[in-house]
PDB file of N, H, CA, C and O in Angstrom:
ATOM      1  N   ARG A   1      87.369 102.863  98.286  1.00  0.00           N
ATOM      2  CA  ARG A   1      86.721 104.149  98.162  1.00  0.00           C
ATOM      3  C   ARG A   1      85.425 104.204  98.948  1.00  0.00           C
ATOM      4  O   ARG A   1      85.027 105.272  99.414  1.00  0.00           O
ATOM      5  N   ALA A   2      84.772 103.085  99.099  1.00  0.00           N
ATOM      6  H   ALA A   2      85.095 102.217  98.721  1.00  0.00           H
ATOM      7  CA  ALA A   2      83.490 103.070  99.793  1.00  0.00           C
ATOM      8  C   ALA A   2      83.641 103.415 101.270  1.00  0.00           C
ATOM      9  O   ALA A   2      82.695 103.914 101.879  1.00  0.00           O
ATOM     10  N   LEU A   3      84.791 103.164 101.853  1.00  0.00           N
ATOM     11  H   LEU A   3      85.560 102.758 101.358  1.00  0.00           H
ATOM     12  CA  LEU A   3      85.018 103.464 103.265  1.00  0.00           C
ATOM     13  C   LEU A   3      85.396 104.917 103.505  1.00  0.00           C
ATOM     14  O   LEU A   3      85.264 105.416 104.623  1.00  0.00           O
ATOM     15  N   ALA A   4      85.861 105.593 102.477  1.00  0.00           N
ATOM     16  H   ALA A   4      85.969 105.188 101.569  1.00  0.00           H
ATOM     17  CA  ALA A   4      86.416 106.933 102.634  1.00  0.00           C
ATOM     18  C   ALA A   4      85.352 108.017 102.473  1.00  0.00           C
ATOM     19  O   ALA A   4      84.468 107.916 101.622  1.00  0.00           O
ATOM     20  N   SER A   5      85.453 109.056 103.304  1.00  0.00           N
ATOM     21  H   SER A   5      86.171 109.138 103.995  1.00  0.00           H
ATOM     22  CA  SER A   5      84.574 110.220 103.175  1.00  0.00           C
ATOM     23  C   SER A   5      84.969 111.059 101.970  1.00  0.00           C
ATOM     24  O   SER A   5      84.132 111.735 101.372  1.00  0.00           O
ATOM     25  N   ASN A   6      86.250 111.013 101.618  1.00  0.00           N
ATOM     26  H   ASN A   6      86.930 110.464 102.104  1.00  0.00           H
ATOM     27  CA  ASN A   6      86.776 111.761 100.477  1.00  0.00           C
ATOM     28  C   ASN A   6      87.344 110.776  99.449  1.00  0.00           C
ATOM     29  O   ASN A   6      88.562 110.628  99.354  1.00  0.00           O
ATOM     30  N   PRO A   7      86.486 110.103  98.682  1.00  0.00           N
ATOM     31  CA  PRO A   7      86.975 109.069  97.765  1.00  0.00           C
ATOM     32  C   PRO A   7      87.894 109.592  96.665  1.00  0.00           C
ATOM     33  O   PRO A   7      88.670 108.827  96.093  1.00  0.00           O
ATOM     34  N   ASP A   8      87.814 110.889  96.366  1.00  0.00           N
ATOM     35  H   ASP A   8      87.183 111.511  96.831  1.00  0.00           H
ATOM     36  CA  ASP A   8      88.699 111.447  95.346  1.00  0.00           C
ATOM     37  C   ASP A   8      90.147 111.501  95.819  1.00  0.00           C
ATOM     38  O   ASP A   8      91.062 111.603  95.002  1.00  0.00           O
ATOM     39  N   ASN A   9      90.360 111.432  97.123  1.00  0.00           N
ATOM     40  H   ASN A   9      89.617 111.349  97.786  1.00  0.00           H
ATOM     41  CA  ASN A   9      91.712 111.488  97.678  1.00  0.00           C
ATOM     42  C   ASN A   9      92.266 110.111  98.016  1.00  0.00           C
ATOM     43  O   ASN A   9      93.241 109.998  98.758  1.00  0.00           O
ATOM     44  N   VAL A  10      91.655 109.075  97.481  1.00  0.00           N
ATOM     45  H   VAL A  10      90.863 109.166  96.878  1.00  0.00           H
ATOM     46  CA  VAL A  10      92.130 107.707  97.695  1.00  0.00           C
ATOM     47  C   VAL A  10      92.945 107.295  96.480  1.00  0.00           C
ATOM     48  O   VAL A  10      92.514 107.474  95.340  1.00  0.00           O
ATOM     49  N   SER A  11      94.122 106.744  96.732  1.00  0.00           N
ATOM     50  H   SER A  11      94.472 106.599  97.657  1.00  0.00           H
ATOM     51  CA  SER A  11      94.929 106.241  95.623  1.00  0.00           C
ATOM     52  C   SER A  11      95.662 104.977  96.047  1.00  0.00           C
ATOM     53  O   SER A  11      95.992 104.786  97.218  1.00  0.00           O
ATOM     54  N   VAL A  12      95.906 104.127  95.068  1.00  0.00           N
ATOM     55  H   VAL A  12      95.638 104.282  94.117  1.00  0.00           H
ATOM     56  CA  VAL A  12      96.648 102.891  95.295  1.00  0.00           C
ATOM     57  C   VAL A  12      97.800 102.863  94.310  1.00  0.00           C
ATOM     58  O   VAL A  12      97.604 103.022  93.105  1.00  0.00           O
ATOM     59  N   THR A  13      98.996 102.660  94.826  1.00  0.00           N
ATOM     60  H   THR A  13      99.155 102.531  95.804  1.00  0.00           H
ATOM     61  CA  THR A  13     100.163 102.496  93.970  1.00  0.00           C
ATOM     62  C   THR A  13     100.749 101.123  94.239  1.00  0.00           C
ATOM     63  O   THR A  13     100.617 100.573  95.333  1.00  0.00           O
ATOM     64  N   ASP A  14     101.395 100.586  93.224  1.00  0.00           N
ATOM     65  H   ASP A  14     101.502 101.033  92.336  1.00  0.00           H
ATOM     66  CA  ASP A  14     101.982  99.258  93.394  1.00  0.00           C
ATOM     67  C   ASP A  14     103.411  99.229  92.882  1.00  0.00           C
ATOM     68  O   ASP A  14     103.781  99.936  91.944  1.00  0.00           O
ATOM     69  N   GLU A  15     104.188  98.399  93.523  1.00  0.00           N
ATOM     70  H   GLU A  15     103.888  97.825  94.285  1.00  0.00           H
ATOM     71  CA  GLU A  15     105.565  98.132  93.122  1.00  0.00           C
ATOM     72  C   GLU A  15     105.743  96.626  93.210  1.00  0.00           C
ATOM     73  O   GLU A  15     105.220  95.987  94.123  1.00  0.00           O
ATOM     74  N   GLY A  16     106.464  96.071  92.287  1.00  0.00           N
ATOM     75  H   GLY A  16     106.889  96.590  91.545  1.00  0.00           H
ATOM     76  CA  GLY A  16     106.657  94.633  92.325  1.00  0.00           C
ATOM     77  C   GLY A  16     108.082  94.249  92.000  1.00  0.00           C
ATOM     78  O   GLY A  16     108.787  94.950  91.273  1.00  0.00           O
ATOM     79  N   ASP A  17     108.488  93.130  92.550  1.00  0.00           N
ATOM     80  H   ASP A  17     107.916  92.561  93.140  1.00  0.00           H
ATOM     81  CA  ASP A  17     109.811  92.603  92.219  1.00  0.00           C
ATOM     82  C   ASP A  17     109.692  91.101  91.943  1.00  0.00           C
ATOM     83  O   ASP A  17     110.270  90.277  92.652  1.00  0.00           O
ATOM     84  N   GLY A  18     108.952  90.775  90.931  1.00  0.00           N
ATOM     85  H   GLY A  18     108.482  91.445  90.355  1.00  0.00           H
ATOM     86  CA  GLY A  18     108.788  89.380  90.561  1.00  0.00           C
ATOM     87  C   GLY A  18     107.641  88.719  91.282  1.00  0.00           C
ATOM     88  O   GLY A  18     106.489  88.836  90.864  1.00  0.00           O
ATOM     89  N   ASP A  19     107.944  88.021  92.366  1.00  0.00           N
ATOM     90  H   ASP A  19     108.879  87.925  92.706  1.00  0.00           H
ATOM     91  CA  ASP A  19     106.907  87.257  93.053  1.00  0.00           C
ATOM     92  C   ASP A  19     106.350  87.961  94.280  1.00  0.00           C
ATOM     93  O   ASP A  19     105.640  87.339  95.071  1.00  0.00           O
ATOM     94  N   HIS A  20     106.653  89.241  94.459  1.00  0.00           N
ATOM     95  H   HIS A  20     107.230  89.745  93.816  1.00  0.00           H
ATOM     96  CA  HIS A  20     106.144  90.002  95.605  1.00  0.00           C
ATOM     97  C   HIS A  20     105.639  91.353  95.106  1.00  0.00           C
ATOM     98  O   HIS A  20     106.354  92.081  94.417  1.00  0.00           O
ATOM     99  N   ILE A  21     104.403  91.675  95.462  1.00  0.00           N
ATOM    100  H   ILE A  21     103.822  91.084  96.022  1.00  0.00           H
ATOM    101  CA  ILE A  21     103.797  92.954  95.087  1.00  0.00           C
ATOM    102  C   ILE A  21     103.568  93.770  96.351  1.00  0.00           C
ATOM    103  O   ILE A  21     103.015  93.270  97.330  1.00  0.00           O
ATOM    104  N   PHE A  22     103.993  95.020  96.325  1.00  0.00           N
ATOM    105  H   PHE A  22     104.443  95.427  95.530  1.00  0.00           H
ATOM    106  CA  PHE A  22     103.800  95.949  97.438  1.00  0.00           C
ATOM    107  C   PHE A  22     102.730  96.957  97.030  1.00  0.00           C
ATOM    108  O   PHE A  22     102.906  97.687  96.054  1.00  0.00           O
ATOM    109  N   LEU A  23     101.633  97.003  97.764  1.00  0.00           N
ATOM    110  H   LEU A  23     101.490  96.411  98.557  1.00  0.00           H
ATOM    111  CA  LEU A  23     100.564  97.963  97.501  1.00  0.00           C
ATOM    112  C   LEU A  23     100.571  99.033  98.584  1.00  0.00           C
ATOM    113  O   LEU A  23     100.666  98.728  99.772  1.00  0.00           O
ATOM    114  N   ARG A  24     100.469 100.283  98.164  1.00  0.00           N
ATOM    115  H   ARG A  24     100.392 100.531  97.198  1.00  0.00           H
ATOM    116  CA  ARG A  24     100.387 101.395  99.107  1.00  0.00           C
ATOM    117  C   ARG A  24      99.042 102.083  98.900  1.00  0.00           C
ATOM    118  O   ARG A  24      98.760 102.608  97.824  1.00  0.00           O
ATOM    119  N   LEU A  25      98.223 102.072  99.935  1.00  0.00           N
ATOM    120  H   LEU A  25      98.453 101.645 100.810  1.00  0.00           H
ATOM    121  CA  LEU A  25      96.905 102.700  99.916  1.00  0.00           C
ATOM    122  C   LEU A  25      97.019 104.041 100.628  1.00  0.00           C
ATOM    123  O   LEU A  25      97.323 104.093 101.819  1.00  0.00           O
ATOM    124  N   SER A  26      96.778 105.115  99.902  1.00  0.00           N
ATOM    125  H   SER A  26      96.531 105.072  98.934  1.00  0.00           H
ATOM    126  CA  SER A  26      96.852 106.462 100.480  1.00  0.00           C
ATOM    127  C   SER A  26      95.446 107.023 100.634  1.00  0.00           C
ATOM    128  O   SER A  26      94.653 107.019  99.692  1.00  0.00           O
ATOM    129  N   VAL A  27      95.149 107.506 101.839  1.00  0.00           N
ATOM    130  H   VAL A  27      95.793 107.510 102.604  1.00  0.00           H
ATOM    131  CA  VAL A  27      93.848 108.108 102.135  1.00  0.00           C
ATOM    132  C   VAL A  27      94.069 109.380 102.943  1.00  0.00           C
ATOM    133  O   VAL A  27      95.151 109.603 103.485  1.00  0.00           O
ATOM    134  N   ASP A  28      93.021 110.221 103.018  1.00  0.00           N
ATOM    135  H   ASP A  28      92.142 110.040 102.577  1.00  0.00           H
ATOM    136  CA  ASP A  28      93.076 111.417 103.866  1.00  0.00           C
ATOM    137  C   ASP A  28      93.279 111.010 105.321  1.00  0.00           C
ATOM    138  O   ASP A  28      92.899 109.913 105.730  1.00  0.00           O
ATOM    139  N   ASP A  29      93.877 111.900 106.090  1.00  0.00           N
ATOM    140  H   ASP A  29      94.186 112.791 105.759  1.00  0.00           H
ATOM    141  CA  ASP A  29      94.088 111.630 107.516  1.00  0.00           C
ATOM    142  C   ASP A  29      92.775 111.344 108.242  1.00  0.00           C
ATOM    143  O   ASP A  29      92.733 110.504 109.140  1.00  0.00           O
ATOM    144  N   GLU A  30      91.708 112.038 107.857  1.00  0.00           N
ATOM    145  H   GLU A  30      91.742 112.720 107.127  1.00  0.00           H
ATOM    146  CA  GLU A  30      90.426 111.838 108.542  1.00  0.00           C
ATOM    147  C   GLU A  30      89.798 110.484 108.209  1.00  0.00           C
ATOM    148  O   GLU A  30      88.914 110.026 108.932  1.00  0.00           O
ATOM    149  N   ASP A  31      90.236 109.844 107.139  1.00  0.00           N
ATOM    150  H   ASP A  31      90.954 110.216 106.551  1.00  0.00           H
ATOM    151  CA  ASP A  31      89.689 108.544 106.742  1.00  0.00           C
ATOM    152  C   ASP A  31      90.523 107.361 107.223  1.00  0.00           C
ATOM    153  O   ASP A  31      90.082 106.216 107.117  1.00  0.00           O
ATOM    154  N   LYS A  32      91.701 107.612 107.740  1.00  0.00           N
ATOM    155  H   LYS A  32      92.060 108.542 107.825  1.00  0.00           H
ATOM    156  CA  LYS A  32      92.575 106.507 108.150  1.00  0.00           C
ATOM    157  C   LYS A  32      91.930 105.614 109.199  1.00  0.00           C
ATOM    158  O   LYS A  32      92.074 104.393 109.148  1.00  0.00           O
ATOM    159  N   GLY A  33      91.229 106.203 110.135  1.00  0.00           N
ATOM    160  H   GLY A  33      91.112 107.196 110.177  1.00  0.00           H
ATOM    161  CA  GLY A  33      90.576 105.414 111.174  1.00  0.00           C
ATOM    162  C   GLY A  33      89.543 104.457 110.607  1.00  0.00           C
ATOM    163  O   GLY A  33      89.442 103.313 111.051  1.00  0.00           O
ATOM    164  N   LYS A  34      88.774 104.920 109.626  1.00  0.00           N
ATOM    165  H   LYS A  34      88.856 105.849 109.266  1.00  0.00           H
ATOM    166  CA  LYS A  34      87.770 104.061 108.998  1.00  0.00           C
ATOM    167  C   LYS A  34      88.425 102.934 108.212  1.00  0.00           C
ATOM    168  O   LYS A  34      87.977 101.788 108.258  1.00  0.00           O
ATOM    169  N   VAL A  35      89.483 103.268 107.495  1.00  0.00           N
ATOM    170  H   VAL A  35      89.847 104.199 107.457  1.00  0.00           H
ATOM    171  CA  VAL A  35      90.146 102.281 106.647  1.00  0.00           C
ATOM    172  C   VAL A  35      90.883 101.239 107.483  1.00  0.00           C
ATOM    173  O   VAL A  35      90.900 100.060 107.128  1.00  0.00           O
ATOM    174  N   ILE A  36      91.486 101.660 108.579  1.00  0.00           N
ATOM    175  H   ILE A  36      91.472 102.618 108.867  1.00  0.00           H
ATOM    176  CA  ILE A  36      92.205 100.718 109.438  1.00  0.00           C
ATOM    177  C   ILE A  36      91.223  99.935 110.297  1.00  0.00           C
ATOM    178  O   ILE A  36      91.393  98.732 110.495  1.00  0.00           O
ATOM    179  N   GLY A  37      90.199 100.605 110.806  1.00  0.00           N
ATOM    180  H   GLY A  37      90.061 101.582 110.646  1.00  0.00           H
ATOM    181  CA  GLY A  37      89.183  99.929 111.613  1.00  0.00           C
ATOM    182  C   GLY A  37      89.605  99.760 113.057  1.00  0.00           C
ATOM    183  O   GLY A  37      90.769  99.948 113.410  1.00  0.00           O
ATOM    184  N   ARG A  38      88.645  99.404 113.878  1.00  0.00           N
ATOM    185  H   ARG A  38      87.699  99.251 113.592  1.00  0.00           H
ATOM    186  CA  ARG A  38      88.909  99.196 115.305  1.00  0.00           C
ATOM    187  C   ARG A  38      89.847  98.008 115.474  1.00  0.00           C
ATOM    188  O   ARG A  38      89.593  96.921 114.957  1.00  0.00           O
ATOM    189  N   ASN A  39      90.918  98.230 116.195  1.00  0.00           N
ATOM    190  H   ASN A  39      91.124  99.113 116.616  1.00  0.00           H
ATOM    191  CA  ASN A  39      91.950  97.211 116.416  1.00  0.00           C
ATOM    192  C   ASN A  39      92.538  96.683 115.111  1.00  0.00           C
ATOM    193  O   ASN A  39      93.077  95.577 115.077  1.00  0.00           O
ATOM    194  N   GLY A  40      92.438  97.463 114.038  1.00  0.00           N
ATOM    195  H   GLY A  40      92.000  98.361 114.065  1.00  0.00           H
ATOM    196  CA  GLY A  40      93.027  97.072 112.761  1.00  0.00           C
ATOM    197  C   GLY A  40      92.265  95.996 112.012  1.00  0.00           C
ATOM    198  O   GLY A  40      92.809  95.368 111.104  1.00  0.00           O
ATOM    199  N   ARG A  41      91.023  95.778 112.378  1.00  0.00           N
ATOM    200  H   ARG A  41      90.581  96.288 113.116  1.00  0.00           H
ATOM    201  CA  ARG A  41      90.253  94.675 111.785  1.00  0.00           C
ATOM    202  C   ARG A  41      89.991  94.856 110.293  1.00  0.00           C
ATOM    203  O   ARG A  41      90.096  93.894 109.531  1.00  0.00           O
ATOM    204  N   VAL A  42      89.653  96.060 109.866  1.00  0.00           N
ATOM    205  H   VAL A  42      89.568  96.841 110.485  1.00  0.00           H
ATOM    206  CA  VAL A  42      89.365  96.289 108.446  1.00  0.00           C
ATOM    207  C   VAL A  42      90.642  96.111 107.628  1.00  0.00           C
ATOM    208  O   VAL A  42      90.627  95.465 106.581  1.00  0.00           O
ATOM    209  N   ALA A  43      91.741  96.682 108.106  1.00  0.00           N
ATOM    210  H   ALA A  43      91.752  97.207 108.957  1.00  0.00           H
ATOM    211  CA  ALA A  43      93.016  96.541 107.404  1.00  0.00           C
ATOM    212  C   ALA A  43      93.432  95.078 107.336  1.00  0.00           C
ATOM    213  O   ALA A  43      93.904  94.620 106.295  1.00  0.00           O
ATOM    214  N   GLN A  44      93.267  94.348 108.414  1.00  0.00           N
ATOM    215  H   GLN A  44      92.884  94.720 109.260  1.00  0.00           H
ATOM    216  CA  GLN A  44      93.636  92.934 108.428  1.00  0.00           C
ATOM    217  C   GLN A  44      92.760  92.139 107.467  1.00  0.00           C
ATOM    218  O   GLN A  44      93.242  91.213 106.815  1.00  0.00           O
ATOM    219  N   SER A  45      91.495  92.485 107.373  1.00  0.00           N
ATOM    220  H   SER A  45      91.104  93.238 107.902  1.00  0.00           H
ATOM    221  CA  SER A  45      90.600  91.808 106.426  1.00  0.00           C
ATOM    222  C   SER A  45      91.027  92.068 104.988  1.00  0.00           C
ATOM    223  O   SER A  45      91.018  91.156 104.161  1.00  0.00           O
ATOM    224  N   MET A  46      91.402  93.312 104.686  1.00  0.00           N
ATOM    225  H   MET A  46      91.410  94.053 105.358  1.00  0.00           H
ATOM    226  CA  MET A  46      91.882  93.624 103.337  1.00  0.00           C
ATOM    227  C   MET A  46      93.141  92.825 103.025  1.00  0.00           C
ATOM    228  O   MET A  46      93.280  92.290 101.925  1.00  0.00           O
ATOM    229  N   ARG A  47      94.055  92.742 103.981  1.00  0.00           N
ATOM    230  H   ARG A  47      93.942  93.177 104.874  1.00  0.00           H
ATOM    231  CA  ARG A  47      95.289  91.975 103.768  1.00  0.00           C
ATOM    232  C   ARG A  47      94.993  90.492 103.556  1.00  0.00           C
ATOM    233  O   ARG A  47      95.623  89.844 102.721  1.00  0.00           O
ATOM    234  N   SER A  48      94.047  89.963 104.303  1.00  0.00           N
ATOM    235  H   SER A  48      93.536  90.490 104.982  1.00  0.00           H
ATOM    236  CA  SER A  48      93.682  88.547 104.149  1.00  0.00           C
ATOM    237  C   SER A  48      93.102  88.282 102.762  1.00  0.00           C
ATOM    238  O   SER A  48      93.449  87.288 102.123  1.00  0.00           O
ATOM    239  N   LEU A  49      92.229  89.156 102.301  1.00  0.00           N
ATOM    240  H   LEU A  49      91.947  89.963 102.820  1.00  0.00           H
ATOM    241  CA  LEU A  49      91.655  88.994 100.962  1.00  0.00           C
ATOM    242  C   LEU A  49      92.723  89.075  99.882  1.00  0.00           C
ATOM    243  O   LEU A  49      92.696  88.313  98.915  1.00  0.00           O
ATOM    244  N   LEU A  50      93.658  89.995 100.045  1.00  0.00           N
ATOM    245  H   LEU A  50      93.680  90.614 100.830  1.00  0.00           H
ATOM    246  CA  LEU A  50      94.748  90.109  99.076  1.00  0.00           C
ATOM    247  C   LEU A  50      95.591  88.842  99.054  1.00  0.00           C
ATOM    248  O   LEU A  50      95.984  88.375  97.985  1.00  0.00           O
ATOM    249  N   ARG A  51      95.872  88.282 100.231  1.00  0.00           N
ATOM    250  H   ARG A  51      95.553  88.661 101.099  1.00  0.00           H
ATOM    251  CA  ARG A  51      96.660  87.049 100.305  1.00  0.00           C
ATOM    252  C   ARG A  51      95.959  85.888  99.614  1.00  0.00           C
ATOM    253  O   ARG A  51      96.588  85.115  98.891  1.00  0.00           O
ATOM    254  N   VAL A  52      94.655  85.770  99.838  1.00  0.00           N
ATOM    255  H   VAL A  52      94.145  86.398 100.425  1.00  0.00           H
ATOM    256  CA  VAL A  52      93.887  84.690  99.211  1.00  0.00           C
ATOM    257  C   VAL A  52      93.920  84.832  97.691  1.00  0.00           C
ATOM    258  O   VAL A  52      94.112  83.845  96.981  1.00  0.00           O
ATOM    259  N   ALA A  53      93.734  86.043  97.193  1.00  0.00           N
ATOM    260  H   ALA A  53      93.578  86.845  97.770  1.00  0.00           H
ATOM    261  CA  ALA A  53      93.767  86.270  95.749  1.00  0.00           C
ATOM    262  C   ALA A  53      95.160  86.012  95.177  1.00  0.00           C
ATOM    263  O   ALA A  53      95.288  85.524  94.055  1.00  0.00           O
ATOM    264  N   ALA A  54      96.192  86.335  95.935  1.00  0.00           N
ATOM    265  H   ALA A  54      96.088  86.732  96.847  1.00  0.00           H
ATOM    266  CA  ALA A  54      97.564  86.174  95.457  1.00  0.00           C
ATOM    267  C   ALA A  54      97.979  84.713  95.383  1.00  0.00           C
ATOM    268  O   ALA A  54      98.856  84.363  94.593  1.00  0.00           O
ATOM    269  N   VAL A  55      97.371  83.859  96.185  1.00  0.00           N
ATOM    270  H   VAL A  55      96.658  84.143  96.827  1.00  0.00           H
ATOM    271  CA  VAL A  55      97.727  82.436  96.176  1.00  0.00           C
ATOM    272  C   VAL A  55      97.484  81.832  94.796  1.00  0.00           C
ATOM    273  O   VAL A  55      98.235  80.959  94.362  1.00  0.00           O
ATOM    274  N   LYS A  56      96.458  82.283  94.117  1.00  0.00           N
ATOM    275  H   LYS A  56      95.848  82.992  94.470  1.00  0.00           H
ATOM    276  CA  LYS A  56      96.134  81.743  92.795  1.00  0.00           C
ATOM    277  C   LYS A  56      97.255  81.974  91.791  1.00  0.00           C
ATOM    278  O   LYS A  56      97.431  81.181  90.865  1.00  0.00           O
ATOM    279  N   THR A  57      98.012  83.047  91.962  1.00  0.00           N
ATOM    280  H   THR A  57      97.870  83.691  92.714  1.00  0.00           H
ATOM    281  CA  THR A  57      99.103  83.356  91.036  1.00  0.00           C
ATOM    282  C   THR A  57     100.470  83.111  91.658  1.00  0.00           C
ATOM    283  O   THR A  57     101.490  83.513  91.099  1.00  0.00           O
ATOM    284  N   ASP A  58     100.493  82.455  92.811  1.00  0.00           N
ATOM    285  H   ASP A  58      99.664  82.129  93.265  1.00  0.00           H
ATOM    286  CA  ASP A  58     101.737  82.149  93.520  1.00  0.00           C
ATOM    287  C   ASP A  58     102.568  83.412  93.759  1.00  0.00           C
ATOM    288  O   ASP A  58     103.773  83.443  93.509  1.00  0.00           O
ATOM    289  N   THR A  59     101.889  84.450  94.249  1.00  0.00           N
ATOM    290  H   THR A  59     100.910  84.425  94.452  1.00  0.00           H
ATOM    291  CA  THR A  59     102.500  85.753  94.493  1.00  0.00           C
ATOM    292  C   THR A  59     102.284  86.145  95.945  1.00  0.00           C
ATOM    293  O   THR A  59     101.289  85.753  96.556  1.00  0.00           O
ATOM    294  N   ARG A  60     103.207  86.914  96.499  1.00  0.00           N
ATOM    295  H   ARG A  60     104.015  87.233  96.003  1.00  0.00           H
ATOM    296  CA  ARG A  60     103.027  87.488  97.832  1.00  0.00           C
ATOM    297  C   ARG A  60     102.605  88.940  97.662  1.00  0.00           C
ATOM    298  O   ARG A  60     103.080  89.635  96.764  1.00  0.00           O
ATOM    299  N   VAL A  61     101.708  89.391  98.535  1.00  0.00           N
ATOM    300  H   VAL A  61     101.322  88.826  99.264  1.00  0.00           H
ATOM    301  CA  VAL A  61     101.208  90.765  98.468  1.00  0.00           C
ATOM    302  C   VAL A  61     101.318  91.400  99.844  1.00  0.00           C
ATOM    303  O   VAL A  61     100.957  90.791 100.851  1.00  0.00           O
ATOM    304  N   SER A  62     101.823  92.635  99.880  1.00  0.00           N
ATOM    305  H   SER A  62     102.117  93.129  99.062  1.00  0.00           H
ATOM    306  CA  SER A  62     101.893  93.411 101.117  1.00  0.00           C
ATOM    307  C   SER A  62     101.079  94.685 100.929  1.00  0.00           C
ATOM    308  O   SER A  62     101.106  95.296  99.861  1.00  0.00           O
ATOM    309  N   LEU A  63     100.357  95.080 101.968  1.00  0.00           N
ATOM    310  H   LEU A  63     100.335  94.584 102.836  1.00  0.00           H
ATOM    311  CA  LEU A  63      99.550  96.299 101.927  1.00  0.00           C
ATOM    312  C   LEU A  63     100.026  97.250 103.008  1.00  0.00           C
ATOM    313  O   LEU A  63     100.126  96.886 104.180  1.00  0.00           O
ATOM    314  N   GLU A  64     100.316  98.468 102.596  1.00  0.00           N
ATOM    315  H   GLU A  64     100.235  98.763 101.644  1.00  0.00           H
ATOM    316  CA  GLU A  64     100.692  99.531 103.531  1.00  0.00           C
ATOM    317  C   GLU A  64      99.670 100.648 103.388  1.00  0.00           C
ATOM    318  O   GLU A  64      99.319 101.039 102.274  1.00  0.00           O
ATOM    319  N   ILE A  65      99.197 101.158 104.511  1.00  0.00           N
ATOM    320  H   ILE A  65      99.482 100.840 105.416  1.00  0.00           H
ATOM    321  CA  ILE A  65      98.197 102.227 104.495  1.00  0.00           C
ATOM    322  C   ILE A  65      98.853 103.519 104.964  1.00  0.00           C
ATOM    323  O   ILE A  65      99.384 103.595 106.072  1.00  0.00           O
ATOM    324  N   ASP A  66      98.807 104.535 104.102  1.00  0.00           N
ATOM    325  H   ASP A  66      98.375 104.473 103.202  1.00  0.00           H
ATOM    326  CA  ASP A  66      99.376 105.858 104.414  1.00  0.00           C
ATOM    327  C   ASP A  66      98.266 106.839 104.679  1.00  0.00           C
ATOM    328  O   ASP A  66      98.530 108.008 104.961  1.00  0.00           O
TER     329      ASP A  66
END
């Protein structure tokens, strides 16, 4: 939410099938550039943090940005 100009329009949904969790981050079209970052750096950083956190529970995590 801190990256978005319209934090009220940010939502995260999750789906899981045991050892794999799929996260979908939805943001306004005008905020997608901020959330993805230049060359995808912000998105890649978020994915890396999720992977590190998931290792503790032996889970795989995928992040999709809409």
